[in-house]
Structures are given as C-alpha cells and as structure tokens.
Coordinates of C-alpha atoms in Angstrom, one line a residue:
M1 CA -4.2 -12.4 -5.7
K2 CA -2.1 -10.7 -8.6
R3 CA -0.1 -13.2 -10.6
W4 CA 3.4 -12.2 -11.4
V5 CA 4.5 -13.1 -15.0
L6 CA 7.8 -12.3 -16.7
R7 CA 7.9 -11.3 -20.3
E8 CA 9.7 -13.7 -22.6
N9 CA 11.5 -12.9 -25.8
D10 CA 14.0 -14.9 -27.9
A11 CA 16.0 -11.7 -29.2
N12 CA 19.7 -11.3 -29.4
I13 CA 20.0 -8.7 -26.8
D14 CA 23.7 -8.3 -26.9
L15 CA 23.2 -7.4 -30.6
M16 CA 20.4 -5.1 -30.1
T17 CA 22.5 -3.4 -27.2
K18 CA 25.7 -2.8 -29.7
T19 CA 23.3 -1.8 -32.5
L20 CA 21.1 0.8 -30.6
G21 CA 23.9 1.9 -28.3
V22 CA 21.5 1.8 -25.2
S23 CA 21.5 -0.5 -22.0
P24 CA 20.6 -4.3 -22.2
I25 CA 17.6 -3.7 -19.9
L26 CA 16.2 -1.1 -22.3
C27 CA 16.8 -3.7 -25.3
E28 CA 14.9 -6.4 -23.2
I29 CA 11.9 -3.9 -22.9
L30 CA 12.0 -3.1 -26.4
A31 CA 12.1 -6.7 -27.4
N32 CA 9.4 -7.6 -25.2
R33 CA 7.2 -5.3 -27.2
G34 CA 8.1 -6.9 -30.4
L35 CA 10.4 -4.2 -31.5
R36 CA 13.6 -6.1 -32.5
S37 CA 14.8 -4.7 -35.7
K38 CA 16.9 -1.7 -36.0
N39 CA 14.1 0.6 -37.8
T40 CA 11.2 -0.4 -35.4
A41 CA 13.2 0.2 -32.3
V42 CA 14.7 3.5 -33.6
Q43 CA 11.1 4.7 -34.8
F44 CA 9.9 3.9 -31.4
L45 CA 12.5 5.7 -29.5
N46 CA 12.3 8.7 -31.9
P47 CA 8.7 8.9 -33.1
L48 CA 8.9 11.5 -35.7
R49 CA 5.9 12.9 -37.6
D50 CA 7.8 12.0 -40.7
Y51 CA 6.9 8.3 -39.8
L52 CA 3.2 8.7 -40.4
L53 CA 1.9 6.5 -42.9
A54 CA 0.4 7.8 -46.1
L55 CA -3.1 7.7 -46.2
D56 CA -3.7 6.7 -49.7
N57 CA -4.5 3.0 -49.2
M58 CA -7.1 3.6 -46.3
A59 CA -10.6 2.6 -48.0
G60 CA -12.9 5.6 -48.7
V61 CA -10.2 8.4 -48.6
T62 CA -10.0 9.0 -52.3
D63 CA -13.9 9.3 -52.5
A64 CA -14.0 11.4 -49.3
V65 CA -11.2 13.8 -50.8
D66 CA -13.3 14.0 -54.1
I67 CA -16.5 14.8 -52.6
I68 CA -15.2 17.4 -50.1
R69 CA -13.1 19.0 -53.0
D70 CA -16.4 19.4 -55.0
G71 CA -18.2 20.5 -52.2
V72 CA -15.7 23.3 -51.3
D73 CA -15.4 24.5 -55.2
N74 CA -19.1 24.8 -55.4
G75 CA -20.0 26.3 -52.3
K76 CA -22.0 23.4 -50.8
R77 CA -22.8 23.4 -47.2
F78 CA -21.2 20.8 -44.6
C79 CA -22.3 19.4 -41.5
I80 CA -20.2 17.4 -39.0
F81 CA -21.9 14.9 -36.9
G82 CA -19.9 14.1 -33.9
D83 CA -19.9 12.4 -30.5
Y84 CA -19.9 13.7 -27.0
D85 CA -16.8 12.3 -25.8
V86 CA -13.1 13.6 -26.0
D87 CA -12.5 11.5 -29.3
G88 CA -15.8 12.7 -31.0
V89 CA -15.3 16.5 -29.8
S90 CA -11.4 16.4 -30.8
G91 CA -12.4 15.0 -34.1
T92 CA -15.2 17.5 -34.7
V93 CA -12.9 20.4 -33.8
I94 CA -10.1 18.9 -36.0
L95 CA -12.4 18.6 -39.1
H96 CA -14.4 21.9 -38.5
K97 CA -11.1 23.9 -38.1
G98 CA -9.6 22.0 -41.1
L99 CA -12.5 22.3 -43.6
A100 CA -13.2 25.9 -42.4
G101 CA -9.4 26.5 -43.3
L102 CA -10.1 25.4 -47.0
G103 CA -13.1 28.0 -47.0
A104 CA -15.8 25.5 -46.6
D105 CA -19.3 26.6 -45.4
I106 CA -19.4 24.3 -42.3
T107 CA -21.3 23.9 -39.1
H108 CA -21.4 21.0 -36.7
Y109 CA -24.1 18.9 -34.6
I110 CA -23.4 17.0 -31.3
P111 CA -26.2 14.7 -30.4
H112 CA -27.2 15.5 -26.7
R113 CA -26.3 12.0 -24.7
E114 CA -29.6 11.8 -22.5
K115 CA -31.9 13.1 -25.3
E116 CA -30.6 11.4 -28.3
G117 CA -28.0 8.9 -27.3
Y118 CA -24.9 7.7 -28.9
G119 CA -24.5 8.0 -32.8
L120 CA -27.1 8.9 -35.6
N121 CA -30.7 9.3 -35.1
M122 CA -33.5 9.7 -37.7
A123 CA -34.6 13.1 -36.2
A124 CA -31.2 14.5 -36.3
V125 CA -30.6 13.3 -39.7
E126 CA -34.1 15.0 -40.8
N127 CA -33.2 18.3 -39.1
I128 CA -29.7 18.6 -40.6
A129 CA -31.1 18.0 -44.1
G130 CA -33.8 20.5 -43.5
S131 CA -31.1 22.9 -42.6
G132 CA -29.6 22.9 -46.1
C133 CA -26.9 20.5 -45.5
N134 CA -25.1 19.1 -48.7
I135 CA -22.4 17.0 -47.3
F136 CA -22.9 15.0 -44.2
I137 CA -19.7 13.8 -42.2
T138 CA -20.0 11.7 -39.2
V139 CA -16.9 11.3 -36.8
D140 CA -16.6 8.7 -34.0
N141 CA -19.8 7.2 -35.1
G142 CA -21.7 6.1 -38.1
I143 CA -20.3 2.6 -39.0
A144 CA -23.2 1.0 -37.3
S145 CA -25.9 3.4 -38.7
V146 CA -27.2 1.7 -41.8
A147 CA -31.0 3.0 -41.7
E148 CA -29.9 6.6 -40.7
V149 CA -27.1 6.8 -43.5
A150 CA -29.7 5.4 -46.1
R151 CA -32.2 8.2 -44.9
A152 CA -29.7 10.9 -45.3
I153 CA -28.8 9.8 -48.8
E154 CA -32.5 9.7 -49.5
L155 CA -33.0 13.2 -48.5
G156 CA -30.1 14.4 -50.8
M157 CA -26.9 14.5 -48.7
A158 CA -23.7 12.8 -49.5
V159 CA -22.5 11.0 -46.6
I160 CA -18.9 10.4 -45.5
I161 CA -18.2 8.2 -42.4
I162 CA -15.0 8.7 -40.3
D163 CA -14.8 6.2 -37.8
H164 CA -12.8 3.8 -35.9
H165 CA -15.1 1.5 -34.4
E166 CA -15.5 -2.2 -35.4
P167 CA -18.1 -2.6 -38.1
P168 CA -21.0 -4.7 -37.4
F169 CA -21.3 -8.2 -38.8
V170 CA -23.6 -11.1 -39.2
E171 CA -22.4 -14.8 -39.2
E172 CA -23.6 -17.4 -41.3
D173 CA -21.9 -20.9 -42.0
E174 CA -19.3 -19.9 -39.6
K175 CA -18.2 -16.9 -41.7
R176 CA -18.6 -13.2 -40.8
Y177 CA -20.0 -10.6 -43.2
E178 CA -19.9 -7.1 -42.8
V179 CA -23.0 -4.9 -42.5
L180 CA -21.7 -1.6 -43.8
P181 CA -23.9 1.7 -44.3
P182 CA -24.6 2.8 -47.8
A183 CA -22.4 5.9 -47.3
N184 CA -20.7 7.6 -50.3
A185 CA -17.3 7.3 -48.4
I186 CA -16.4 5.4 -45.3
V187 CA -13.0 6.0 -44.0
N188 CA -12.4 3.3 -41.1
A189 CA -9.3 1.1 -41.4
K190 CA -11.1 -1.5 -39.5
Q191 CA -13.3 -2.4 -42.9
A192 CA -12.4 -6.0 -43.8
D193 CA -11.3 -4.6 -47.4
C194 CA -9.1 -1.8 -46.0
G195 CA -5.5 -2.3 -46.6
Y196 CA -4.3 0.5 -44.3
P197 CA -1.9 -1.4 -41.9
F198 CA -2.3 0.5 -38.7
K199 CA -6.0 -0.2 -37.4
E200 CA -5.9 1.2 -34.0
L201 CA -6.2 5.2 -34.5
S202 CA -8.7 7.0 -32.7
A203 CA -11.3 8.7 -34.5
A204 CA -9.6 12.1 -34.0
G205 CA -6.4 10.5 -35.1
V206 CA -8.1 9.3 -38.4
S207 CA -9.6 12.7 -38.7
Y208 CA -6.2 14.6 -38.1
K209 CA -4.5 12.3 -40.7
F210 CA -7.5 12.7 -43.4
V211 CA -7.3 16.6 -43.0
R212 CA -3.5 16.5 -43.3
H213 CA -3.9 14.3 -46.4
L214 CA -6.9 16.5 -47.8
Y215 CA -4.5 19.5 -47.8
G216 CA -2.0 17.6 -49.4
R217 CA -4.2 16.6 -52.0
L218 CA -5.8 20.0 -52.5
E219 CA -2.1 21.5 -52.5
K220 CA -2.8 23.7 -49.6
E221 CA -0.5 24.7 -47.1
F222 CA -1.3 22.9 -43.7
N223 CA -0.8 26.0 -41.3
L224 CA -3.2 24.2 -38.6
D225 CA -1.0 21.2 -38.3
N226 CA 0.7 21.7 -34.9
E227 CA -2.6 22.9 -33.3
L228 CA -4.7 20.0 -34.8
L229 CA -2.0 17.5 -33.9
I230 CA -2.5 18.5 -30.2
F231 CA -6.2 17.8 -30.3
A232 CA -5.4 14.2 -32.1
A233 CA -3.1 13.5 -29.2
I234 CA -5.5 14.5 -26.5
A235 CA -8.1 12.2 -28.0
T236 CA -5.3 9.2 -28.5
F237 CA -4.6 9.5 -24.6
C238 CA -8.3 9.7 -23.4
D239 CA -9.8 7.3 -25.7
V240 CA -7.4 4.7 -24.3
V241 CA -6.3 3.2 -27.9
D242 CA -2.9 1.3 -28.2
L243 CA 0.2 3.7 -27.7
V244 CA 2.3 2.2 -30.4
G245 CA 2.8 2.8 -34.1
E246 CA 1.1 5.9 -35.2
N247 CA -0.8 6.4 -32.2
R248 CA 2.5 7.0 -30.3
I249 CA 3.7 9.3 -32.9
L250 CA 0.7 11.3 -32.4
A251 CA 0.7 11.3 -28.5
K252 CA 4.4 11.9 -28.1
N253 CA 4.4 14.9 -30.6
G254 CA 1.4 16.4 -29.7
L255 CA 2.5 16.2 -26.1
R256 CA 5.5 17.8 -26.8
L257 CA 3.7 20.7 -28.7
L258 CA 1.0 21.1 -26.1
N259 CA 3.9 21.9 -23.7
K260 CA 5.5 24.6 -25.7
A261 CA 3.5 27.5 -24.6
E262 CA 3.8 29.3 -28.0
T263 CA 2.2 26.1 -29.8
G264 CA 0.1 25.0 -26.9
A265 CA -1.4 28.5 -26.6
T266 CA -2.5 28.6 -30.2
N267 CA -6.0 27.3 -29.4
I268 CA -7.6 30.0 -27.1
G269 CA -10.1 27.6 -25.5
L270 CA -7.5 24.9 -24.8
N271 CA -5.4 27.5 -23.4
A272 CA -8.2 28.6 -21.3
L273 CA -8.8 25.2 -20.0
V274 CA -5.2 24.7 -19.2
K275 CA -5.2 27.5 -17.0
A276 CA -8.7 27.0 -15.4
R277 CA -7.3 23.7 -14.2
N278 CA -4.2 25.5 -12.8
L279 CA -1.8 23.6 -15.0
E280 CA 1.7 24.9 -16.3
Y281 CA 3.1 24.3 -19.6
N282 CA 6.0 22.2 -19.6
D283 CA 4.5 19.8 -16.9
I284 CA 1.6 18.7 -18.6
D285 CA 2.0 14.8 -19.1
D286 CA -0.3 11.8 -20.0
F287 CA -1.6 11.7 -16.6
A288 CA -2.7 15.5 -16.9
I289 CA -4.5 15.1 -20.3
G290 CA -6.1 11.7 -19.1
F291 CA -7.2 12.6 -15.6
I292 CA -7.4 16.4 -15.6
L293 CA -8.2 17.8 -18.9
G294 CA -9.8 14.9 -20.4
P295 CA -12.4 14.5 -17.6
C296 CA -13.5 18.2 -18.1
I297 CA -14.0 17.8 -21.7
N298 CA -16.1 14.6 -21.2
A299 CA -18.2 16.2 -18.4
S300 CA -20.0 18.6 -20.9
G301 CA -21.2 15.7 -23.0
R302 CA -22.0 13.7 -19.8
L303 CA -24.1 16.2 -17.6
S304 CA -24.7 19.0 -20.3
S305 CA -24.0 19.3 -23.9
A306 CA -20.7 18.5 -25.4
D307 CA -21.4 21.7 -27.7
L308 CA -19.9 23.5 -24.9
A309 CA -16.6 21.7 -25.3
V310 CA -16.6 22.3 -29.2
E311 CA -17.5 25.8 -29.0
L312 CA -14.5 26.3 -26.4
F313 CA -12.2 25.0 -28.9
L314 CA -13.5 26.9 -31.8
T315 CA -14.1 30.3 -30.2
D316 CA -11.7 33.2 -30.9
D317 CA -13.1 35.2 -28.3
E318 CA -10.7 35.0 -25.1
A319 CA -13.5 36.3 -22.6
R320 CA -16.1 33.6 -23.9
A321 CA -13.2 30.9 -23.6
V322 CA -12.7 31.8 -19.9
E323 CA -16.4 31.5 -19.3
L324 CA -16.7 28.1 -21.2
A325 CA -13.6 26.6 -19.5
S326 CA -15.1 27.6 -16.0
Q327 CA -18.1 25.9 -16.9
L328 CA -16.4 22.7 -17.7
V329 CA -14.4 22.5 -14.6
L330 CA -17.7 23.0 -12.5
L331 CA -19.5 20.1 -14.6
N332 CA -16.5 18.2 -13.8
D333 CA -16.7 18.7 -10.3
E334 CA -20.3 17.7 -10.2
R335 CA -19.4 14.6 -12.2
K336 CA -16.9 13.6 -9.6
A337 CA -19.3 13.8 -6.9
L338 CA -22.0 11.8 -8.8
C339 CA -19.5 9.0 -9.6
A340 CA -18.1 8.7 -6.0
K341 CA -21.6 8.3 -5.0
Y342 CA -22.7 5.6 -7.2
V343 CA -19.3 3.8 -7.1
D344 CA -19.6 3.4 -3.5
E345 CA -23.2 2.3 -3.5
T346 CA -22.8 0.0 -6.2
I347 CA -19.7 -1.8 -4.8
V348 CA -21.5 -2.1 -1.4
G349 CA -24.4 -3.7 -3.1
L350 CA -22.2 -6.4 -4.4
D351 CA -22.0 -10.1 -3.0
M352 CA -18.3 -10.7 -3.3
T353 CA -18.5 -14.3 -2.3
A354 CA -21.0 -15.0 -5.1
L355 CA -20.2 -12.9 -8.1
D356 CA -21.0 -13.6 -11.8
D357 CA -18.4 -14.2 -14.3
V358 CA -19.9 -11.2 -16.1
L359 CA -21.5 -8.5 -14.0
V360 CA -24.7 -7.2 -15.4
I361 CA -25.8 -4.5 -12.9
F362 CA -29.1 -2.5 -13.1
V363 CA -28.8 0.8 -11.1
P364 CA -32.2 2.6 -12.2
D365 CA -31.4 6.1 -10.9
I366 CA -27.7 6.6 -12.0
H367 CA -27.3 9.2 -14.4
E368 CA -26.6 7.4 -17.8
S369 CA -23.7 9.3 -18.6
I370 CA -21.6 8.2 -15.9
A371 CA -22.7 4.4 -16.0
G372 CA -19.5 3.9 -18.1
I373 CA -17.3 5.2 -15.3
V374 CA -18.9 3.2 -12.7
A375 CA -18.8 0.2 -15.1
G376 CA -14.9 0.9 -15.0
R377 CA -14.5 1.3 -11.2
V378 CA -16.6 -1.9 -10.3
K379 CA -14.4 -4.0 -13.0
E380 CA -11.3 -2.6 -11.5
H381 CA -12.6 -3.6 -7.8
T382 CA -13.8 -7.0 -8.7
Y383 CA -11.7 -7.6 -12.0
R384 CA -14.7 -9.0 -13.8
P385 CA -16.2 -7.6 -17.1
T386 CA -18.9 -5.2 -15.9
I387 CA -22.1 -3.9 -17.6
V388 CA -23.9 -1.0 -16.0
F389 CA -27.4 -0.1 -17.0
S390 CA -29.5 3.0 -16.0
D391 CA -33.3 3.3 -16.6
A392 CA -33.2 5.9 -19.1
H393 CA -36.9 7.2 -19.5
G394 CA -38.1 3.6 -19.4
V395 CA -35.3 2.2 -21.7
A396 CA -32.2 0.5 -20.2
K397 CA -29.0 2.0 -21.3
G398 CA -25.9 0.6 -20.6
S399 CA -22.0 0.9 -20.5
A400 CA -19.7 -2.2 -20.7
R401 CA -16.2 -2.3 -19.6
S402 CA -14.1 -5.4 -19.9
I403 CA -10.9 -7.3 -18.7
E404 CA -8.1 -8.9 -20.5
G405 CA -9.0 -12.1 -22.2
Y406 CA -12.7 -11.1 -22.7
N407 CA -13.9 -9.5 -25.9
V408 CA -16.9 -7.7 -24.7
F409 CA -18.0 -6.6 -28.1
E410 CA -17.8 -10.0 -29.6
A411 CA -19.8 -11.3 -26.7
L412 CA -22.6 -8.8 -26.9
Q413 CA -22.6 -9.1 -30.8
K414 CA -23.9 -12.7 -30.2
N415 CA -26.8 -11.3 -28.3
K416 CA -27.8 -8.5 -30.4
D417 CA -31.1 -9.7 -30.8
L418 CA -31.9 -8.3 -27.2
F419 CA -30.7 -4.6 -28.3
T420 CA -32.2 -1.8 -30.1
R421 CA -28.6 -0.1 -30.3
F422 CA -25.3 -1.4 -29.9
G423 CA -21.7 -0.6 -30.6
G424 CA -18.1 -0.6 -29.3
H425 CA -14.9 -2.7 -29.3
A426 CA -13.1 -5.2 -27.3
M427 CA -12.7 -3.5 -24.2
A428 CA -15.8 -1.3 -24.0
A429 CA -19.3 -1.2 -25.5
G430 CA -22.6 0.9 -25.3
I431 CA -26.0 -0.8 -25.4
T432 CA -29.6 0.3 -25.6
M433 CA -32.4 -2.2 -24.9
P434 CA -35.8 -2.9 -23.1
I435 CA -35.3 -3.1 -19.4
E436 CA -37.1 -6.5 -19.3
N437 CA -34.1 -7.8 -21.4
I438 CA -31.5 -7.2 -18.7
D439 CA -32.0 -10.5 -16.8
E440 CA -32.1 -12.4 -20.2
L441 CA -28.6 -10.9 -21.2
R442 CA -27.3 -11.6 -17.7
Q443 CA -28.0 -15.3 -18.1
R444 CA -26.7 -15.7 -21.7
L445 CA -23.4 -13.8 -20.9
N446 CA -22.8 -16.2 -17.9
S447 CA -23.9 -19.3 -19.3
N448 CA -20.9 -19.6 -21.6
S449 CA -18.6 -16.9 -20.6
G450 CA -15.5 -18.9 -21.4
L451 CA -13.6 -17.4 -18.3
T452 CA -11.9 -19.3 -15.6
T453 CA -10.7 -18.5 -12.0
D454 CA -7.3 -17.3 -13.4
D455 CA -8.8 -14.9 -15.6
F456 CA -10.1 -12.9 -12.5
N457 CA -6.7 -12.6 -11.0
P458 CA -5.1 -9.7 -12.6
I459 CA -1.7 -10.2 -14.2
I460 CA 1.4 -8.2 -13.6
Y461 CA 3.7 -8.4 -16.3
G462 CA 7.2 -7.8 -15.5
E463 CA 10.1 -6.9 -18.0
K464 CA 13.0 -8.5 -16.2
E465 CA 14.0 -9.7 -12.7
L466 CA 16.5 -7.0 -11.3
K467 CA 19.0 -6.6 -8.6
L468 CA 18.6 -3.3 -7.0
D469 CA 22.2 -2.4 -8.0
E470 CA 21.3 -2.6 -11.5
I471 CA 18.8 0.3 -11.2
T472 CA 20.7 3.8 -12.0
F473 CA 19.7 7.3 -12.9
E474 CA 20.7 6.5 -16.5
L475 CA 18.4 3.4 -16.4
A476 CA 15.5 5.7 -15.4
T477 CA 16.2 8.2 -18.0
Q478 CA 16.1 5.6 -20.7
I479 CA 13.0 4.2 -19.4
A480 CA 11.5 7.5 -19.3
A481 CA 12.1 7.9 -23.1
L482 CA 9.7 5.1 -23.8
S483 CA 6.9 7.3 -22.5
P484 CA 3.9 8.3 -23.0
F485 CA 2.7 5.0 -21.3
G486 CA -0.8 3.5 -21.9
K487 CA -2.3 0.7 -23.6
A488 CA 0.0 -1.5 -25.4
N489 CA 2.8 0.3 -24.2
K490 CA 2.4 -0.2 -20.3
E491 CA 5.2 1.8 -18.1
P492 CA 7.7 -1.1 -17.5
I493 CA 7.4 -3.2 -14.4
F494 CA 10.3 -5.0 -12.9
F495 CA 10.6 -7.7 -10.2
T496 CA 13.0 -7.9 -7.4
K497 CA 13.0 -10.6 -4.7
G498 CA 14.3 -10.8 -1.3
I499 CA 15.3 -7.0 -0.9
F500 CA 16.1 -5.5 2.5
T501 CA 13.6 -2.9 3.7
E502 CA 15.3 -0.6 6.2
K503 CA 12.6 1.6 7.2
A504 CA 8.8 2.6 6.6
E505 CA 6.8 5.5 7.2
I506 CA 3.3 6.8 6.3
V507 CA 3.2 10.0 4.1
G508 CA 0.7 12.1 2.4
Q509 CA -2.8 13.2 3.5
S510 CA -4.5 9.8 2.4
G511 CA -2.8 7.9 5.4
Q512 CA -2.4 5.0 2.9
T513 CA 0.8 6.1 1.1
L514 CA 3.7 4.2 2.2
R515 CA 7.6 5.4 1.8
L516 CA 10.1 2.7 2.1
T517 CA 13.9 2.7 2.4
L518 CA 15.4 0.0 0.5
R519 CA 18.8 -1.5 0.8
T520 CA 20.9 -2.8 -2.0
D521 CA 23.3 -5.7 -1.7
N522 CA 26.2 -3.3 -1.7
G523 CA 24.7 -1.0 1.0
R524 CA 23.1 1.6 -1.5
K525 CA 19.7 2.9 -0.3
I526 CA 16.7 3.6 -2.8
T527 CA 13.6 5.3 -1.9
A528 CA 10.3 3.6 -2.9
I529 CA 6.8 4.8 -2.7
A530 CA 3.6 2.5 -2.7
F531 CA 0.3 4.0 -2.9
K532 CA -3.0 2.8 -1.1
A533 CA -0.6 0.2 0.4
V534 CA -0.6 0.6 4.2
D535 CA -3.3 -1.9 5.2
N536 CA -2.0 -4.4 3.0
F537 CA 1.5 -3.8 4.2
V538 CA 0.5 -4.1 7.8
Q539 CA -1.4 -7.3 7.2
L540 CA 1.7 -8.8 5.4
L541 CA 3.9 -7.9 8.4
N542 CA 1.2 -9.6 11.0
K543 CA 1.2 -12.6 9.0
N544 CA 5.2 -12.9 8.7
Y545 CA 5.9 -11.1 11.9
N546 CA 3.7 -10.0 14.6
E547 CA 1.4 -7.2 15.3
K548 CA 3.8 -5.3 17.5
I549 CA 6.5 -5.4 14.7
A550 CA 3.8 -4.4 12.1
K551 CA 2.7 -1.3 13.9
G552 CA 6.3 -0.2 15.0
F553 CA 7.8 -0.6 11.8
V554 CA 5.1 1.3 9.8
S555 CA 5.0 4.0 12.4
G556 CA 8.7 4.5 11.8
R557 CA 9.8 3.7 15.4
L558 CA 11.3 0.3 14.6
V559 CA 14.0 0.6 11.8
N560 CA 16.8 -1.7 10.5
L561 CA 15.1 -5.0 11.1
N562 CA 16.1 -6.3 7.7
I563 CA 12.5 -7.3 6.6
K564 CA 12.5 -8.8 3.2
L565 CA 10.2 -8.0 0.6
D566 CA 9.5 -9.2 -3.1
I567 CA 8.5 -6.1 -5.1
A568 CA 6.9 -5.5 -8.4
Y569 CA 7.8 -2.0 -9.5
N570 CA 8.3 1.1 -11.9
I571 CA 11.6 2.9 -11.9
R572 CA 11.2 6.6 -12.2
I573 CA 12.8 10.0 -11.7
N574 CA 11.3 12.2 -9.0
T575 CA 11.7 16.0 -9.3
Y576 CA 10.9 18.2 -6.4
K577 CA 11.9 21.9 -6.3
G578 CA 14.6 21.4 -9.0
N579 CA 16.2 18.4 -7.5
S580 CA 15.9 14.9 -9.4
S581 CA 16.4 11.7 -7.7
L582 CA 15.8 7.9 -8.5
Q583 CA 12.7 6.5 -7.1
L584 CA 10.6 3.3 -7.1
V585 CA 7.0 3.2 -7.4
I586 CA 5.9 -0.1 -6.0
I587 CA 2.9 -1.7 -7.6
D588 CA 2.8 -5.2 -5.7
F589 CA 4.7 -6.7 -2.9
T590 CA 4.7 -10.1 -1.1

C-alpha cells in the first residue's frame, strides 16, 4: 500500500511568485526543493554552464594538474584505468580524449567484469607497469584500492585517482577514520578534507570538470568542451546521481547539445549508436539516454568487454563505428532476454508472506553482470533492500540495491570482515566474498536492520493538492522547464481527490494501459493515462461498486457513471503528429 505524503515548506510563496514571475504552483515546487532564494531558483530554472563551480578547492586537483603537466611536457606514457559501466566508460572517454588533445601519449585499460571484477587488481597493475606506463589514472574506481595503488607506486608509476565513491573507513571510539590509498593525487569530493561544496558528481562529471580545469590551467583552448560535456551528461543520467546543482547543469546542457545534430554528431561513435537505436535528434530525452542508449553501453561491459564501448566513442572510422554500435545493440538484446528470465524466476521463488527485511538472494547460475539489474527489479517488486549473489567460479559476487531510508553502504561496511572486495554508496554496492559467508551476511543484516513496516510501503510525495481546474497548458509548460527529472529532482506529483471519471478505455498493446476521461468542476475534460493499471482499476471498481459495473466501465460500454477517484499524477504535454495537448499521467489511484 503506497503512502501519499504532501511535501511541506514555510516559504513566502506570494513573494517568490512576484520575484520570479512564474506561477504560485511552480514556486511551491521550487520551495519544496529548498530553492527559496532568487539566485538559487534562477540558476535552477536556467542552469547555465557559467554556473559551474571552479575546481580549485577540490582536494588533489592541483597535484593532479602538476603531474599531468610534467607528463605531457616530458613525453611520459599515460594509462587510464576505467570501469565497465556507463560512468566508467564515459569518464575514460573524457580523460582519453582530453589528454590526447594536449598531446599526451595515452592508452586505456578497462577490466573485464567477469574475469577481473570491479576496480584495480594486482595483475592489471603489474601488466600496465610492464607496458611502460609512467602515469596511472583511475576513473570511477581506485578510492578503496589501498594495496593495488601502493604496488603501482612501488613499480614506479605516479597514480592519480579520479573517483566519486565513498572512501572506506574504520571506526574507533565511535569516530570514523578514512583509509585512503597512497596515491600521488586523489580527486574525489567525498574525501573528509575536501572543501569542494558539491559532493554528488558522477565520475564522468568529475572527469569533465577536471579536463576543463586542466585546459584552463595549461592555457589551452578547450575545443572538446561540447563533445565531452555530452558524455558527462550521459553518465550523469545513467549513474543515477542527484540531478541538482552541478549535475543539473551538466545534464541539461549536455542533453541540449546532444539534440543539436551539428554537435551531437561530433562524436562519430555516439552518432552511430543513436542511429542504430533508431533515435532522432531533437527527440532524445532523459528516458532515451537512461533506457535506450545507456543500456547498450552497459551491455558491452556486462556480456563482453566494455572496451567495445570505449573504442566506439574513440574511433574516427565511420564504418567501424557502425559495426561496433550494431554489436552493442545485439549485446543489449541478449542482456534483456537474460534479465527477463532471471527476474521472473527470482520473483516467483520468493515467499511474499515471509520476506526478510533485507533480501539476500543466492542465484548460483545467474550471470554476475546482470545481478544488479535483477536486484533492482526485485527491490521494486518487494520494496525491500535486495542483494543478489551469483556463483562466479566458486566465489560469491553480489550487487545490492536499496530503498529510501536504508544506507546499504554503511550496513555492509559494518560487515566488511565477511568480504574480500566491497564498494559502493548509500543506494547501491558491489560485494565479493566466499559463498559460505552468504548466510552469515543475511543473518547479520536482518538481526538489526532498523527497518519498520512503514519503510516497506513506498511513499508518494506530492507537491500540492490541486483542483483540476487549476491545471493549464501554461502550468504544464512551466513544469516541463524543471526537467530533466531524476534522483533528487523527481518529476512533480500532484494529488486531486474526488474527481469525476466519465469514461475509461484500455489502450496499447499490453492490455494494461488505461485511458481515463476526467471532468473538472466547471465541466472541462482532461485526458489521463495510467500504465500497468487495468487490473488494479478493475479491483477498485469491484470493491466500491460491483463486477458488472467494473467490466462495463473499463470496456468503455458504460460511461458517465460519475465514478469518483482520488488520483496522484504528473502533469505533462503530450505531442502527437505535431499536435500538443494537456495530459495527466496517473501514478496511483484510490
């Protein structure tokens, strides 16, 4: 049962309305996000690149610049050690292109997910040092690799860590002490001694800002700005970081650039992937990045090697780009089929009447690369923190996905004695450990989870309770200006109670999409769409009316019954064949 909760604020909405020149409803939304001053609200509504913060006070930046400057000037060999997800791939591409643009002798290395696992490993460090690398840069990893970094330095390499993950720590006398690798420079805003105010950049976001800063310090023209910003935006969407502050600036501007063919097509590989997925410039949005392009990039690292994606975005050969893009699409199709199989099997195997607070699930034959996706789907289905483990050649490799109010990183950190490798953040983590420790981990996590029954009921946060007569096309336009939506900037949801529903009909191929005709107090009609809602709607009508009415109303045979609903919904503009109209998208109803 979902809980409906109205957000609250104590802002002076009348003053905000007068100052900003927008509707009181939009001001309520801004105030609910803590954007109460004129400057913060204006920057949120108009997130210009000029508002990006200077990077000077991010810990490690000055040392990293000096190392790179010396390396470029003296012809030293660089190697970027990336990661196999969208953030790691994008960060690798940004750093590779950025340093190559300065004339650096550069190569990159992406670990194989199945053969090497996440992050640095000793064999890779040895091989990279043996290849003649002088300057070793990690991106989207490295902050927890104490022994591996020490070995890299011992082998004569200067090490720069560019990361955004939480640094590991130990607790003594109720105090936390960071355990950082002995790198020559660590560029990560989440270090305790870092004064950089915005802590939520993706690794690619940090990489983009670092390259931008580097070019400025070296007094070089940053003619790669637009191209690299697009990759920072893609990673910002796909790594599900907070879409506020600098992340909003990167996401909004990168998306705008991507949709301009003349700039979006500057990267031959990205252009090939856009075409391979049958997307059109000017129509690419956060959904297209997060659910169409991003999964193809991720699929290379899941089922093959993420080197395919990096090569795609680094190549200048159009024919090779088309070939690589096609491979990524095929790998993603394979990934989707595997996910559907294991999600269904895992959910069917759950006893929904006796779920643990924290689900720790061992699926021996699952491909370790999709364990995180399955964990996420199980979490959505049960609304429980979920960890799915696979048997990776006799070792348990797991991916954790969490819910609001449960910091899975901290919970796992307290049990790190069970793990051989571990890293992540509040909402997701990766774990490697002996298979025989799985039951012990399950017992420990559930013995003191701190979760209550209420925590297992998802909360729908509403911005405001509206009358349908307050909903206008102008309001929908103003709400659309708050996009792109995502973590920490959810698409605004509103509540309306006791609304008359004149007509219902089933639309779409799934047989589960409902289109409703709603009537306002003054007789105006508004169309609403509810996805995956037919069964729940029929159950509601059966409960409040009877089966005959339920079947007749949903089939469209019965109309004008004045059925009343309480609805939670988004307000959107629906554009079809050049015509735009107001539309509500129903999230929940009672």
